[in-house]
Coordinates of C-alpha atoms in Angstrom, one line a residue:
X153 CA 42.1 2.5 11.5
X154 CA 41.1 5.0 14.2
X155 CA 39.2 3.7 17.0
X156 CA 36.1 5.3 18.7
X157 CA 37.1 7.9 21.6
X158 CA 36.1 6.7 25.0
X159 CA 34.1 10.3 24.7
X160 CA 31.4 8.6 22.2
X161 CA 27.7 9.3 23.4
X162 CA 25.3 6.6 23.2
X163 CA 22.1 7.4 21.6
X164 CA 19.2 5.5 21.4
X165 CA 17.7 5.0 17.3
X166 CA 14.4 6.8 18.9
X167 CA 17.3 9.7 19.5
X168 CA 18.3 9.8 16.3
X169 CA 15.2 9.6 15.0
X170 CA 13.4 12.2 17.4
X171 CA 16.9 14.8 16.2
X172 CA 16.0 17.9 14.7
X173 CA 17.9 19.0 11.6
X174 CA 20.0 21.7 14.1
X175 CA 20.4 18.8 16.5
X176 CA 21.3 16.0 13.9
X177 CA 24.3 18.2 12.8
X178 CA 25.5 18.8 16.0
X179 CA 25.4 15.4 17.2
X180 CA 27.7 14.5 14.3
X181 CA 30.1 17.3 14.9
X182 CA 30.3 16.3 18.6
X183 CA 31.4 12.6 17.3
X184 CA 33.8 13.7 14.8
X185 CA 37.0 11.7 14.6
X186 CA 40.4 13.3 14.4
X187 CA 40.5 11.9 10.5
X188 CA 37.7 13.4 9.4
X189 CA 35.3 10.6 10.2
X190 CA 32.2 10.0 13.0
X191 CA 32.6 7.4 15.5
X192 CA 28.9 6.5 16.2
X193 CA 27.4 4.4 19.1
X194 CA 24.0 3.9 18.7
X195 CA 22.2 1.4 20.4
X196 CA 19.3 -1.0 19.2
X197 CA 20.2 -0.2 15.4
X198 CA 21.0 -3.8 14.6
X199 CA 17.5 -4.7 15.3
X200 CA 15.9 -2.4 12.9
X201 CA 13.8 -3.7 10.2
X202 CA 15.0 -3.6 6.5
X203 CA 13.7 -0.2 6.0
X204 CA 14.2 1.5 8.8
X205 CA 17.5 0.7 8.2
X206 CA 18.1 2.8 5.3
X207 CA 15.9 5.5 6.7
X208 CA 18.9 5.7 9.8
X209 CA 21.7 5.3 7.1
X210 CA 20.1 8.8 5.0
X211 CA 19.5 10.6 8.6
X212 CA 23.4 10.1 9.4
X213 CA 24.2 10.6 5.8
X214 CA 22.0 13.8 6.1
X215 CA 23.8 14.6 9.2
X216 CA 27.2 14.3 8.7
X217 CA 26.9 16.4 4.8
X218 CA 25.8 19.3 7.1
X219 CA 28.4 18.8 9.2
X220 CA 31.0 19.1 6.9
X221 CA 29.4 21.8 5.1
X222 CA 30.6 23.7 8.6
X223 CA 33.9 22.2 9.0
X224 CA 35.7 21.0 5.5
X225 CA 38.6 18.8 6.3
X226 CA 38.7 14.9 5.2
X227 CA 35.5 14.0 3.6
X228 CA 33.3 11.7 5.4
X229 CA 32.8 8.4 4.7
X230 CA 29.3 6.8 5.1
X231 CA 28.8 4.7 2.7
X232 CA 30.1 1.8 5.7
X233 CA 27.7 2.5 7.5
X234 CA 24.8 2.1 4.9
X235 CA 26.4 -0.9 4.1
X236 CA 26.6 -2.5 7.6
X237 CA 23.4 -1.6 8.3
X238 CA 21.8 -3.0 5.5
X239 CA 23.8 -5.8 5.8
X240 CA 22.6 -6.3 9.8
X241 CA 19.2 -6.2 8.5
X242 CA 19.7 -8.6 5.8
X243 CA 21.2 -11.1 8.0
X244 CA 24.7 -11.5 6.0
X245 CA 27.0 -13.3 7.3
X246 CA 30.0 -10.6 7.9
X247 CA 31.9 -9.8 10.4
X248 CA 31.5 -6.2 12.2
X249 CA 33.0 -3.1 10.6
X250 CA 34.5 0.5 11.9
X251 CA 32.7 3.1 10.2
X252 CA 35.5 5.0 9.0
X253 CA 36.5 7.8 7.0
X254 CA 40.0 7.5 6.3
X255 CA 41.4 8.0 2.5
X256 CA 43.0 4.3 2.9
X257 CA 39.9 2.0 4.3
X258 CA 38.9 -0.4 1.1
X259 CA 35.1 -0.4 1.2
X260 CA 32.6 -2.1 -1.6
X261 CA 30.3 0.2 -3.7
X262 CA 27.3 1.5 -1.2
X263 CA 24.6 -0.5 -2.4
X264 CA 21.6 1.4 -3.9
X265 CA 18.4 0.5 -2.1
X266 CA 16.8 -2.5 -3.7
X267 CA 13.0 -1.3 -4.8
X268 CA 12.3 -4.3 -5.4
X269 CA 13.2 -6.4 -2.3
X270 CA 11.1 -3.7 -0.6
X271 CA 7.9 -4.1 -2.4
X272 CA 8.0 -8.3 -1.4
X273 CA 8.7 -7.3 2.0
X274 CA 5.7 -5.3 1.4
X275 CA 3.7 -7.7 -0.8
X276 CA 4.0 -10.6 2.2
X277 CA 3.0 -8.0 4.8
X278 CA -0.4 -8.1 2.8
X279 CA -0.5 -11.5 2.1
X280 CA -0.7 -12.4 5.5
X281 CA -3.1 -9.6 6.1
X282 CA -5.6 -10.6 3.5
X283 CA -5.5 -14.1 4.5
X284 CA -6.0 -13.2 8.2
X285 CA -8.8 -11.4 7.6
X286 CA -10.8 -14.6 5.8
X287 CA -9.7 -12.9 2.0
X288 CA -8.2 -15.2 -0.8
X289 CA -5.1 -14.5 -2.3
X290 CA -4.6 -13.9 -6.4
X291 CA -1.7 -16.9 -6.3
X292 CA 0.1 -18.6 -4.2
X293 CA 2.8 -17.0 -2.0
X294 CA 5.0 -19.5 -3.2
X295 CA 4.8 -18.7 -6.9
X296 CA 6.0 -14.9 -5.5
X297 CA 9.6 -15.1 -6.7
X298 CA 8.6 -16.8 -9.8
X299 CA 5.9 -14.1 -10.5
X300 CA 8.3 -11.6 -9.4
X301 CA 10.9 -12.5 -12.2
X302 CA 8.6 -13.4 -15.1
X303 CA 5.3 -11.6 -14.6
X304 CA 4.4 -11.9 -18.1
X305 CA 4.3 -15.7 -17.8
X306 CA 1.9 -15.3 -15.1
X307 CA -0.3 -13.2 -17.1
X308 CA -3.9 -14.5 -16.9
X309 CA -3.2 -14.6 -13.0
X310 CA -2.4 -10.9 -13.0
X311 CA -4.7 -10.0 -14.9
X312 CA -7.4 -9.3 -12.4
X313 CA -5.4 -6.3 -11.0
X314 CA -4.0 -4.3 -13.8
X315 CA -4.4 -1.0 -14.8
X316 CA -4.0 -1.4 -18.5
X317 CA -5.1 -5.4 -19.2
X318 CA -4.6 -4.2 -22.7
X319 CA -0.9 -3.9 -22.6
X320 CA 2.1 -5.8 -21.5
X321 CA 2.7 -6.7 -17.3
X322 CA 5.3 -3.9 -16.1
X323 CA 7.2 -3.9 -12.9
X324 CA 4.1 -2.1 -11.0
X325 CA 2.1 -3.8 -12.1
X326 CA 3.0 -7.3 -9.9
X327 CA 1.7 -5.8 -6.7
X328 CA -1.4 -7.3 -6.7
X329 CA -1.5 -9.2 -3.1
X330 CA -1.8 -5.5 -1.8
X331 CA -4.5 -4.3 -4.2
X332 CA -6.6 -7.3 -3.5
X333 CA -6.2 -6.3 0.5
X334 CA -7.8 -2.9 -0.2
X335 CA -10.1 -4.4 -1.9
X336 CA -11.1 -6.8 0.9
X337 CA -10.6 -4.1 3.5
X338 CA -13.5 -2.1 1.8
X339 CA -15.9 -5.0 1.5
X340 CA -15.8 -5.9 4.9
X341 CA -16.3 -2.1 5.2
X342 CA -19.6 -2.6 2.8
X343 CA -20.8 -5.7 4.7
X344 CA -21.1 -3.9 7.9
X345 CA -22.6 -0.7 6.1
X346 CA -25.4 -2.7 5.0
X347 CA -26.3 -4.6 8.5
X348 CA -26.0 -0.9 10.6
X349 CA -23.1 -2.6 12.4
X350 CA -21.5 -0.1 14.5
X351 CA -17.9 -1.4 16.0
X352 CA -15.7 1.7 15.6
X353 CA -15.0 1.1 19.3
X354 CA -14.5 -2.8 18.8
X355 CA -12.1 -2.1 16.6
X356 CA -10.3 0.5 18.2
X357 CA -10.0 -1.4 21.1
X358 CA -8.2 -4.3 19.1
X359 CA -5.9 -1.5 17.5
X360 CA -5.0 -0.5 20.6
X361 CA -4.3 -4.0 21.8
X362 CA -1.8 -4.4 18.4
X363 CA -0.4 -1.7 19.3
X364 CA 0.4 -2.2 22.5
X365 CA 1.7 -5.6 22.0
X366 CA 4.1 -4.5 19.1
X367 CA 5.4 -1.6 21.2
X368 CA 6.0 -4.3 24.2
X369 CA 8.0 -6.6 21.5
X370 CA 10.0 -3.2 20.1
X371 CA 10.9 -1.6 23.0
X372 CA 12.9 -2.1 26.5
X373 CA 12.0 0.3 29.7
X374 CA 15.2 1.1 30.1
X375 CA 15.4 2.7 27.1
X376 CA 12.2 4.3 27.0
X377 CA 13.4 5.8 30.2
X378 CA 16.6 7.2 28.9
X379 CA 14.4 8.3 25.6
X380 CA 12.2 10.4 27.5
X381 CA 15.1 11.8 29.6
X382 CA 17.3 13.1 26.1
X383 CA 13.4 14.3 24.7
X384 CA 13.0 16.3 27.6
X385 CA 16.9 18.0 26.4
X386 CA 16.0 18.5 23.1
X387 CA 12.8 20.3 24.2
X388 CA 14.7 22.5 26.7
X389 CA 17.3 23.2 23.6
X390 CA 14.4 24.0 21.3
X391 CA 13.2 26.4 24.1
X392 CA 16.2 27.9 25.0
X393 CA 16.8 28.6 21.2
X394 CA 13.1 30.1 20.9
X395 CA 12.9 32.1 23.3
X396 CA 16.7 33.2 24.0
X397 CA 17.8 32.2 27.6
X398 CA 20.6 30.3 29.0
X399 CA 18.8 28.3 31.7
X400 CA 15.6 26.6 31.8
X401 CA 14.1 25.0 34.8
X402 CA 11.3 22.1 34.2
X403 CA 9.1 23.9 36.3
X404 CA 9.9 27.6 34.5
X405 CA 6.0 28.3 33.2
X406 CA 6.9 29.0 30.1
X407 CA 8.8 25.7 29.6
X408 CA 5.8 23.7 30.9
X409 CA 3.7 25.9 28.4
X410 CA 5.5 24.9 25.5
X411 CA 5.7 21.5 26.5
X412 CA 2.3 21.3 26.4
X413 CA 2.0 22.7 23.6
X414 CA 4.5 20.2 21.6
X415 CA 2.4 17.3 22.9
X416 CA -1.3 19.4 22.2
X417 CA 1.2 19.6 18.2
X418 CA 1.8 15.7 18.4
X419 CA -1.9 14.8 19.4
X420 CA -2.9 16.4 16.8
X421 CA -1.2 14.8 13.8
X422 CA -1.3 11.5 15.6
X423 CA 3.0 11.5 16.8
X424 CA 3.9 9.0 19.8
X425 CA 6.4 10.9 21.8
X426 CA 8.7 9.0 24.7
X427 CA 7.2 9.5 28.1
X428 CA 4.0 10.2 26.9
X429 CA 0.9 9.1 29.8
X430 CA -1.4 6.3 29.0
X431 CA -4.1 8.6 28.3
X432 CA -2.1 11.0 25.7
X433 CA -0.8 7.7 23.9
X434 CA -4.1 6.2 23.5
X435 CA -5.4 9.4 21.9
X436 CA -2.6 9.8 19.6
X437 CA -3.5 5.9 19.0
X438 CA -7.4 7.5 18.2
X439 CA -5.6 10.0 15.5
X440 CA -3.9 6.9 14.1
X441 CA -7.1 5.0 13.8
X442 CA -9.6 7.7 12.7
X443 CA -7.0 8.5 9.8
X444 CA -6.9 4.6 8.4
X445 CA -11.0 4.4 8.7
X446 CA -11.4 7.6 6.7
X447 CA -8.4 7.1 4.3
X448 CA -10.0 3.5 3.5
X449 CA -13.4 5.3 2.5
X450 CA -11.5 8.2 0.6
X451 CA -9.6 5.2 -1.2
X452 CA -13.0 3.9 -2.8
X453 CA -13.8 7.5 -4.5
X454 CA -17.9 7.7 -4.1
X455 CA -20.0 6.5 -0.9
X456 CA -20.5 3.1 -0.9
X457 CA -24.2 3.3 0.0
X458 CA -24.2 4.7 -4.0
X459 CA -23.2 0.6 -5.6
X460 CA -27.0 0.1 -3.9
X461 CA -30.3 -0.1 -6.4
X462 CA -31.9 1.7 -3.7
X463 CA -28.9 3.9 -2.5
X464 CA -28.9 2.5 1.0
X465 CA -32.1 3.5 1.9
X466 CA -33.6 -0.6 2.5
X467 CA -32.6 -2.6 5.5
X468 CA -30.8 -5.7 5.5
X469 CA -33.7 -8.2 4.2
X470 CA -33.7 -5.3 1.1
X471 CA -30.1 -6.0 0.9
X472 CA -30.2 -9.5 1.0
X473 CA -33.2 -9.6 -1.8
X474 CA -30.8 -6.9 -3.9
X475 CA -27.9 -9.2 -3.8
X476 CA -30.0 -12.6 -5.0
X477 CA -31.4 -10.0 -7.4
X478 CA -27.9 -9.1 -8.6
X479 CA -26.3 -12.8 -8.7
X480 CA -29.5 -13.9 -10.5
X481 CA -29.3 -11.0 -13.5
X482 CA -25.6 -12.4 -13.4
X483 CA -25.9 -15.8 -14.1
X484 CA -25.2 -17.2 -10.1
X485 CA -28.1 -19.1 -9.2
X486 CA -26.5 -21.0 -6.5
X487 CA -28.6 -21.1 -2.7
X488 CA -27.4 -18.9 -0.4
X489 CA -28.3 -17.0 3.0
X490 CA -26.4 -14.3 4.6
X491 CA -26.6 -13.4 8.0
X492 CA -27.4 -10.8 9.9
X493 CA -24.0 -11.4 11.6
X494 CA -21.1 -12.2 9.1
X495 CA -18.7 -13.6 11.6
X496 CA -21.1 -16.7 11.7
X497 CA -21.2 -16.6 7.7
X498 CA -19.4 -19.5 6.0
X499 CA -16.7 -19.1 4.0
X500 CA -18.1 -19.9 0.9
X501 CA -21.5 -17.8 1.8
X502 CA -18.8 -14.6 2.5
X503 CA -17.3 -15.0 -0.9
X504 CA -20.6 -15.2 -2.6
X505 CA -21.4 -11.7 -0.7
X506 CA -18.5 -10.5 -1.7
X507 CA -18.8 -11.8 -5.3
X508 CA -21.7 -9.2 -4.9
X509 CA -20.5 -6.4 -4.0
X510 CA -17.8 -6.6 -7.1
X511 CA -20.8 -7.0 -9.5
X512 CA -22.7 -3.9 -7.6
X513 CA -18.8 -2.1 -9.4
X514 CA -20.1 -3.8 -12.6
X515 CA -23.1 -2.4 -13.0
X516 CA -22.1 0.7 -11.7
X517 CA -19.5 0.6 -14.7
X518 CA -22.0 -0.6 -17.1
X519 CA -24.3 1.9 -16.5
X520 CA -21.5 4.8 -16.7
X521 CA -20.9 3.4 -20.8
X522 CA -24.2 3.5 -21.2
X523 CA -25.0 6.9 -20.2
X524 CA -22.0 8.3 -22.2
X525 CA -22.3 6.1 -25.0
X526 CA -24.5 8.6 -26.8
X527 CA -22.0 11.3 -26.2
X528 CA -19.7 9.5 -27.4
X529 CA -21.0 8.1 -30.6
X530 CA -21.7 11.9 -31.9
X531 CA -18.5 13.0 -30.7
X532 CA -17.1 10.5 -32.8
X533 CA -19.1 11.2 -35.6
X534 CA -17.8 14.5 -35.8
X535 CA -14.5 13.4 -35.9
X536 CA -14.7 10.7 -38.4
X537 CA -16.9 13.3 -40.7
X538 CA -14.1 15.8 -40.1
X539 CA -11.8 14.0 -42.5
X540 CA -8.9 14.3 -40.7
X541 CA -8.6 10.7 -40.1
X542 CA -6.2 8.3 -41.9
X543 CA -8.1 5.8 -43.5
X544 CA -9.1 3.0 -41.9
X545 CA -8.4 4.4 -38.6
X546 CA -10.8 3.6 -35.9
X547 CA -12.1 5.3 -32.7
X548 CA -10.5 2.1 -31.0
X549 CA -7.1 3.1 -32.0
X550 CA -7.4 6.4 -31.6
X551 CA -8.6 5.8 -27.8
X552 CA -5.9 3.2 -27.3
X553 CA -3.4 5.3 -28.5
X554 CA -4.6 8.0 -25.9
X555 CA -4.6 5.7 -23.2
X556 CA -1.3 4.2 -24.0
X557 CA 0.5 8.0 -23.7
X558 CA -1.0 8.5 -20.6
X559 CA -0.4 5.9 -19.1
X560 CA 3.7 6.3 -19.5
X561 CA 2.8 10.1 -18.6
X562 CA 1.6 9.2 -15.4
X563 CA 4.6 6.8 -14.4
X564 CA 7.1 9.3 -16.1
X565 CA 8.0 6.7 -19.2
X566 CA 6.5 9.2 -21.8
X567 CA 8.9 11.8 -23.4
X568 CA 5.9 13.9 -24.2
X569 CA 3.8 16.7 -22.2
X570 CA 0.2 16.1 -22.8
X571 CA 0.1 18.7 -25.1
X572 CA 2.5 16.6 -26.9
X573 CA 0.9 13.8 -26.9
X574 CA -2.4 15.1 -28.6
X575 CA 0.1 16.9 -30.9
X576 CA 1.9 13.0 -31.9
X577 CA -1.3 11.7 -32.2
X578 CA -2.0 14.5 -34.8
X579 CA 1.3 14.8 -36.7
X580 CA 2.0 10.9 -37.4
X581 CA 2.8 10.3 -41.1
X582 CA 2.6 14.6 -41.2
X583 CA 6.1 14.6 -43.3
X584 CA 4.4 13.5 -46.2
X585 CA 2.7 16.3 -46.6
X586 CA 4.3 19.7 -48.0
X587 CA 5.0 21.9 -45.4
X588 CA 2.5 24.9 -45.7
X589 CA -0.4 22.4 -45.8
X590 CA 0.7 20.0 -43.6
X591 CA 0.6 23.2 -40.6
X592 CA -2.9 24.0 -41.4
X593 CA -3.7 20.2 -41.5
X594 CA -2.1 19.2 -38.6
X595 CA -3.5 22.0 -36.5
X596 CA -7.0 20.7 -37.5
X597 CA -6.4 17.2 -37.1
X598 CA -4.7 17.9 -33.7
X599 CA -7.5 20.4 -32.5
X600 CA -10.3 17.9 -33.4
X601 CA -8.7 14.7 -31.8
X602 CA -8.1 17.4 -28.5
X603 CA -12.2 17.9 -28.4
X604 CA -12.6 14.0 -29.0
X605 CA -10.2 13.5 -26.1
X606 CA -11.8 16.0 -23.9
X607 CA -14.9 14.8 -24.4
X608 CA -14.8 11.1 -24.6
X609 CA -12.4 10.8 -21.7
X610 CA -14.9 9.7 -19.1
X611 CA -16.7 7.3 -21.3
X612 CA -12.8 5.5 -22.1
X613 CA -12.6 5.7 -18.3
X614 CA -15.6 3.7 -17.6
X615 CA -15.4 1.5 -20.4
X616 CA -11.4 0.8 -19.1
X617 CA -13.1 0.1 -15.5
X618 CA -15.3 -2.2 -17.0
X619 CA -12.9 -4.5 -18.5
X620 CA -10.8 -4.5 -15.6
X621 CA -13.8 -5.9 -13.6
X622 CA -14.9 -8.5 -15.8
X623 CA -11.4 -10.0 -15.6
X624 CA -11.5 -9.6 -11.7
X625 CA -15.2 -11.4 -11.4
X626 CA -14.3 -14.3 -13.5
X627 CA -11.5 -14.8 -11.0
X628 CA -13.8 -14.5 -8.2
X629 CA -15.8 -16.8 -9.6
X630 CA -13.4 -19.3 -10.4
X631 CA -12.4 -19.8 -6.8
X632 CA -16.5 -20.9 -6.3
X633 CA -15.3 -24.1 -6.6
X634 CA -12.3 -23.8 -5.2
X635 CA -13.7 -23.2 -1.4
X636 CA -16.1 -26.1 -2.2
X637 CA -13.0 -28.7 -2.5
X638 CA -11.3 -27.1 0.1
X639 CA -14.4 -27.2 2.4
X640 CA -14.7 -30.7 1.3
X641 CA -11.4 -31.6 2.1
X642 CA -11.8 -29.8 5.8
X643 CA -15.3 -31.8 6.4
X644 CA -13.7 -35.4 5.7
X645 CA -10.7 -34.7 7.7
X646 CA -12.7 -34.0 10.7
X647 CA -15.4 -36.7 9.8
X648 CA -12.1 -39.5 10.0
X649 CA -10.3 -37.6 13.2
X650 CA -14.0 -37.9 14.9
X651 CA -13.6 -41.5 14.3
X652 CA -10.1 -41.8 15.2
X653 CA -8.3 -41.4 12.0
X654 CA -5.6 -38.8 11.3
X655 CA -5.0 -37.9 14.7
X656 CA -2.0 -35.9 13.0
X657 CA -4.3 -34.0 10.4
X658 CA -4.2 -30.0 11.0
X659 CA -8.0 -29.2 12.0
X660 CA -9.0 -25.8 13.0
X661 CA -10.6 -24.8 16.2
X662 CA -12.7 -22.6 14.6
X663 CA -14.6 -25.0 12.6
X664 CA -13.1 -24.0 8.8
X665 CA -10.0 -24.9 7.0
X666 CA -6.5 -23.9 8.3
X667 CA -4.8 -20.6 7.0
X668 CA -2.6 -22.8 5.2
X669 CA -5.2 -24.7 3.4
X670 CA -7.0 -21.4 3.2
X671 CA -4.0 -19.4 1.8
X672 CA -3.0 -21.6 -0.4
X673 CA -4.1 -23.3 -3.7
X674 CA -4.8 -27.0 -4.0
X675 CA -2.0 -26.9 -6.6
X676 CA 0.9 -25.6 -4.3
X677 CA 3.8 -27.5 -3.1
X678 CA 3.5 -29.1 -0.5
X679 CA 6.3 -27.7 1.6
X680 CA 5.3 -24.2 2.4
X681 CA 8.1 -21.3 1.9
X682 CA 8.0 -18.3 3.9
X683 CA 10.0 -15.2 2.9
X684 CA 11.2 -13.6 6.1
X685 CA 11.1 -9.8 5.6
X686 CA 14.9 -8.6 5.8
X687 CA 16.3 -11.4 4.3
X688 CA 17.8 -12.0 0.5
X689 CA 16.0 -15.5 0.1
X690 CA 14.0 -17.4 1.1
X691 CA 13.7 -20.4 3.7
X692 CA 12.2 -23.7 3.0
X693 CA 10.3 -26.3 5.6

């Protein structure tokens, strides 16, 4: 097995990352092996999360097919070096391996990139988020793996968050700890709407304090010097290539120019850079931050001020009164007060706010049915009269059917266009028919259910939005009492520490349950499990 030359150039991740296609290439044909293979040292890769793991395994992979698209002699081998990485990142016990690309080196099947592991790595991300951020989670993190590999078992628990409730619990469907974050995110987003509280640059500072704090944790200054020093050669190569000359001097005018003009670029679309001032990274941190805030309203679809009777216009005792109003109509007659500042809002008083805000999307949907029902009952009408119906087919299964088509469409599980679809819908049973009349019947049929479709679509929509949000507020309210026990719990433990019981109880300083109490339900083990991101399993204390 071939050893790495002396010769090998060290490179940074960052460098690899920061490479340009041109550059990428290069780089691999500088480290090419006498057999055909790379000999790679790059430093700080075995501390790469799970994903940007694989993202460095398809950049070299990238890399070294262009490279032997300019020099064919012994096909490269980098299926090793996926492997090791992921296997780094996974924390496997192995021992190191040469990345090799000899004819002879035994290697296991590159493993494909597990979708799945990904999406828990994701999934915890936003379970910790949501609880952080005083939310409630759909089920307990514990139960993950469990709802991960039966979801259908957990069915009522899902519920909430599907799409379809309707139909069967697919794989995209078990995501829910991130749908219920969004959904959080944009209510504390509607809480502060409705008080006029204006903490952009609260909350800007605090993202710039994350930031900072993960980029302190990520990174050593020795390698951000030697970073800036190889971005500063790429950007002399990219000029030299540009503008045709040989030699470039960092303080040529027309180097500093387009310098300046690559960071003005990276500004702009909100890119960190190495060596960038204090002042230039805190306004690509601005870009970063303004993005999130206006991506989180786009998310919702309509302004929020719009779920209000009086469309935002009333103050916050009108919004108070609104709500009371709302919970009332409802059936929630429990006392409550908000305040004018919700950090000093109990838990239990938050959740009843926020129980408010997802009946404001109720009634929002109730009132979209009843504005198209109309519509919709003539449109049916005029089908049904058409007789081109089967009998004893309903406008229920015709819609269902619709919804059911497009729905596989939209995830690429349907083997029909849309045109298709309709044309299904309208053919079914057709054989039976002889042939000349079954053309002129099926055309019929199929060009009637089209102007149902097209007509009736919204009104499925809302009536589809409306179930999904009755099975969400029954959860909502189920966890009511929930917080009550759980507040309970917290008020007796602190009631026998104050007299000088269970000085080993967990009590919060902040005067409400822990986030483990918080995070999870009564019913949950009681050994928590966390599911460290990267890793295959899980690990128990």
């Amino acid at each position: 097995m071939t050893s790495c030359e002396s010769s090998t150039v060290k490179l940074s991740v960052d460098d690899i990352f920061a490479f340009s296609d041109v550059e990428l290439v290069q780089y691999m044909k500088q480290n090419r092996r006498s057999d055909g293979g790379f000999c790679l040292e790059v430093d700080g890769w075995e501390n790469l999360p799970a994903d940007q793991c694989n993202k460095l395994a398809e950049i070299l992979k990238a890399g070294a097919s262009g490279a032997n698209d300019e020099v064919r002699s012994c096909p490269v081998d980098l299926d090793a070096v996926n492997a090791r990485l992921l296997a780094i990142s996974n924390e496997q016990d192995t021992q190191p391996q040469h990345f090799s690309g000899s004819p002879g080196y035994e290697r296991s099947p590159t493993p494909r990139i597990d979708w799945d592991e990904r999406a828990k790595t994701a999934e915890i991300v936003a379970y910790n988020e949501l609880i952080d951020a005083g939310g409630r989670a759909p089920y307990p993190i514990s139960l993950m793996e469990k709802v991960f590999k039966d979801p259908e078992e957990y069915r009522e628990t899902l519920l909430p968050w599907q799409e379809y409730p309707e139909y069967s619990i697919r794989d995209w469907d078990k995501y829910v700890f991130q749908l219920q974050l969004g959904r959080w995110r944009v209510f504390r987003m509607w809480q502060k709407d409705n008080r006029d509280i204006d903490d952009e640059e609260e909350e800007f500072a605090a993202f710039i304090a994350r930031e900072r704090a993960e980029s302190r944790s990520n990174d050593k200054f020795t390698r951000r010097q030697t970073t800036e020093s190889r971005y500063l050669e790429r950007l002399r190569y990219e000029f030299r290539r540009a503008k045709d000359v040989k030699n470039v001097d960092d303080q040529d005018e027309r180097f500093l120019a387009f310098v300046a003009e690559k960071k003005r670029q990276n500004i702009k679309l909100g890119v960190k850079w190495p060596g960038m001032t204090d002042n230039e990274y805190q306004q690509v941190l601005r870009v970063e931050f303004d993005n999130q805030r206006r991506n989180l309203r786009l998310s919702v679809g309509i302004p929020l001020y719009w779920l209000r009777e009086d469309h935002g216009r009333g103050d916050f005792s009108e919004y108070v009164r609104e709500a009371k109003r709302r919970l009332e109509k409802h059936g929630f007659n429990r006392t409550f007060q908000l305040d004018e500042d919700p950090t000093r809002q109990d838990e239990l008083t938050t959740w009843i706010e926020y129980l408010n805000y997802e009946y404001s999307w109720y009634d929002r949907y109730e009132r979209s049915v009843h504005r198209l029902q109309s519509k919709y009952d003539g449109t049916w009408k005029e089908l049904a009269d058409s007789g081109v119906l089967r009998p004893g087919e309903t406008d229920k299964e015709v819609g269902e059917q619709l919804c059911l088509e497009s729905k596989k469409a939209r995830t690429g599980n349907s083997r029909f266009t849309k045109p298709e679809r309709i044309q299904a819908l309208a053919t079914a049973h057709s054989s039976l028919i002889a042939a000349e009349d079954a053309f002129r019947t099926v055309k019929r049929r199929g060009d009637l259910i089209i102007k149902f479709t097209h007509e009736t679509w919204d009104y499925w929509h809302a009536k589809r939005n409306l179930q999904r949000q009755g099975h969400l507020l029954r959860w909502i309210l189920d966890q009511v009492p929930v917080i009550e026990a759980e507040a309970n719990e917290y008020s007796a433990r602190v009631e026998k520490r104050a007299f000088g019981h269970d000085q080993n109880d967990e009590v919060s300083d902040v005067g409400r349950p822990s986030k483990r109490i918080r995070g999870l339900s009564p019913a949950a083990d009681d050994a928590a499990t966390f599911v460290w991101a990267g890793t295959t399993g899980t690990q128990s204390i």
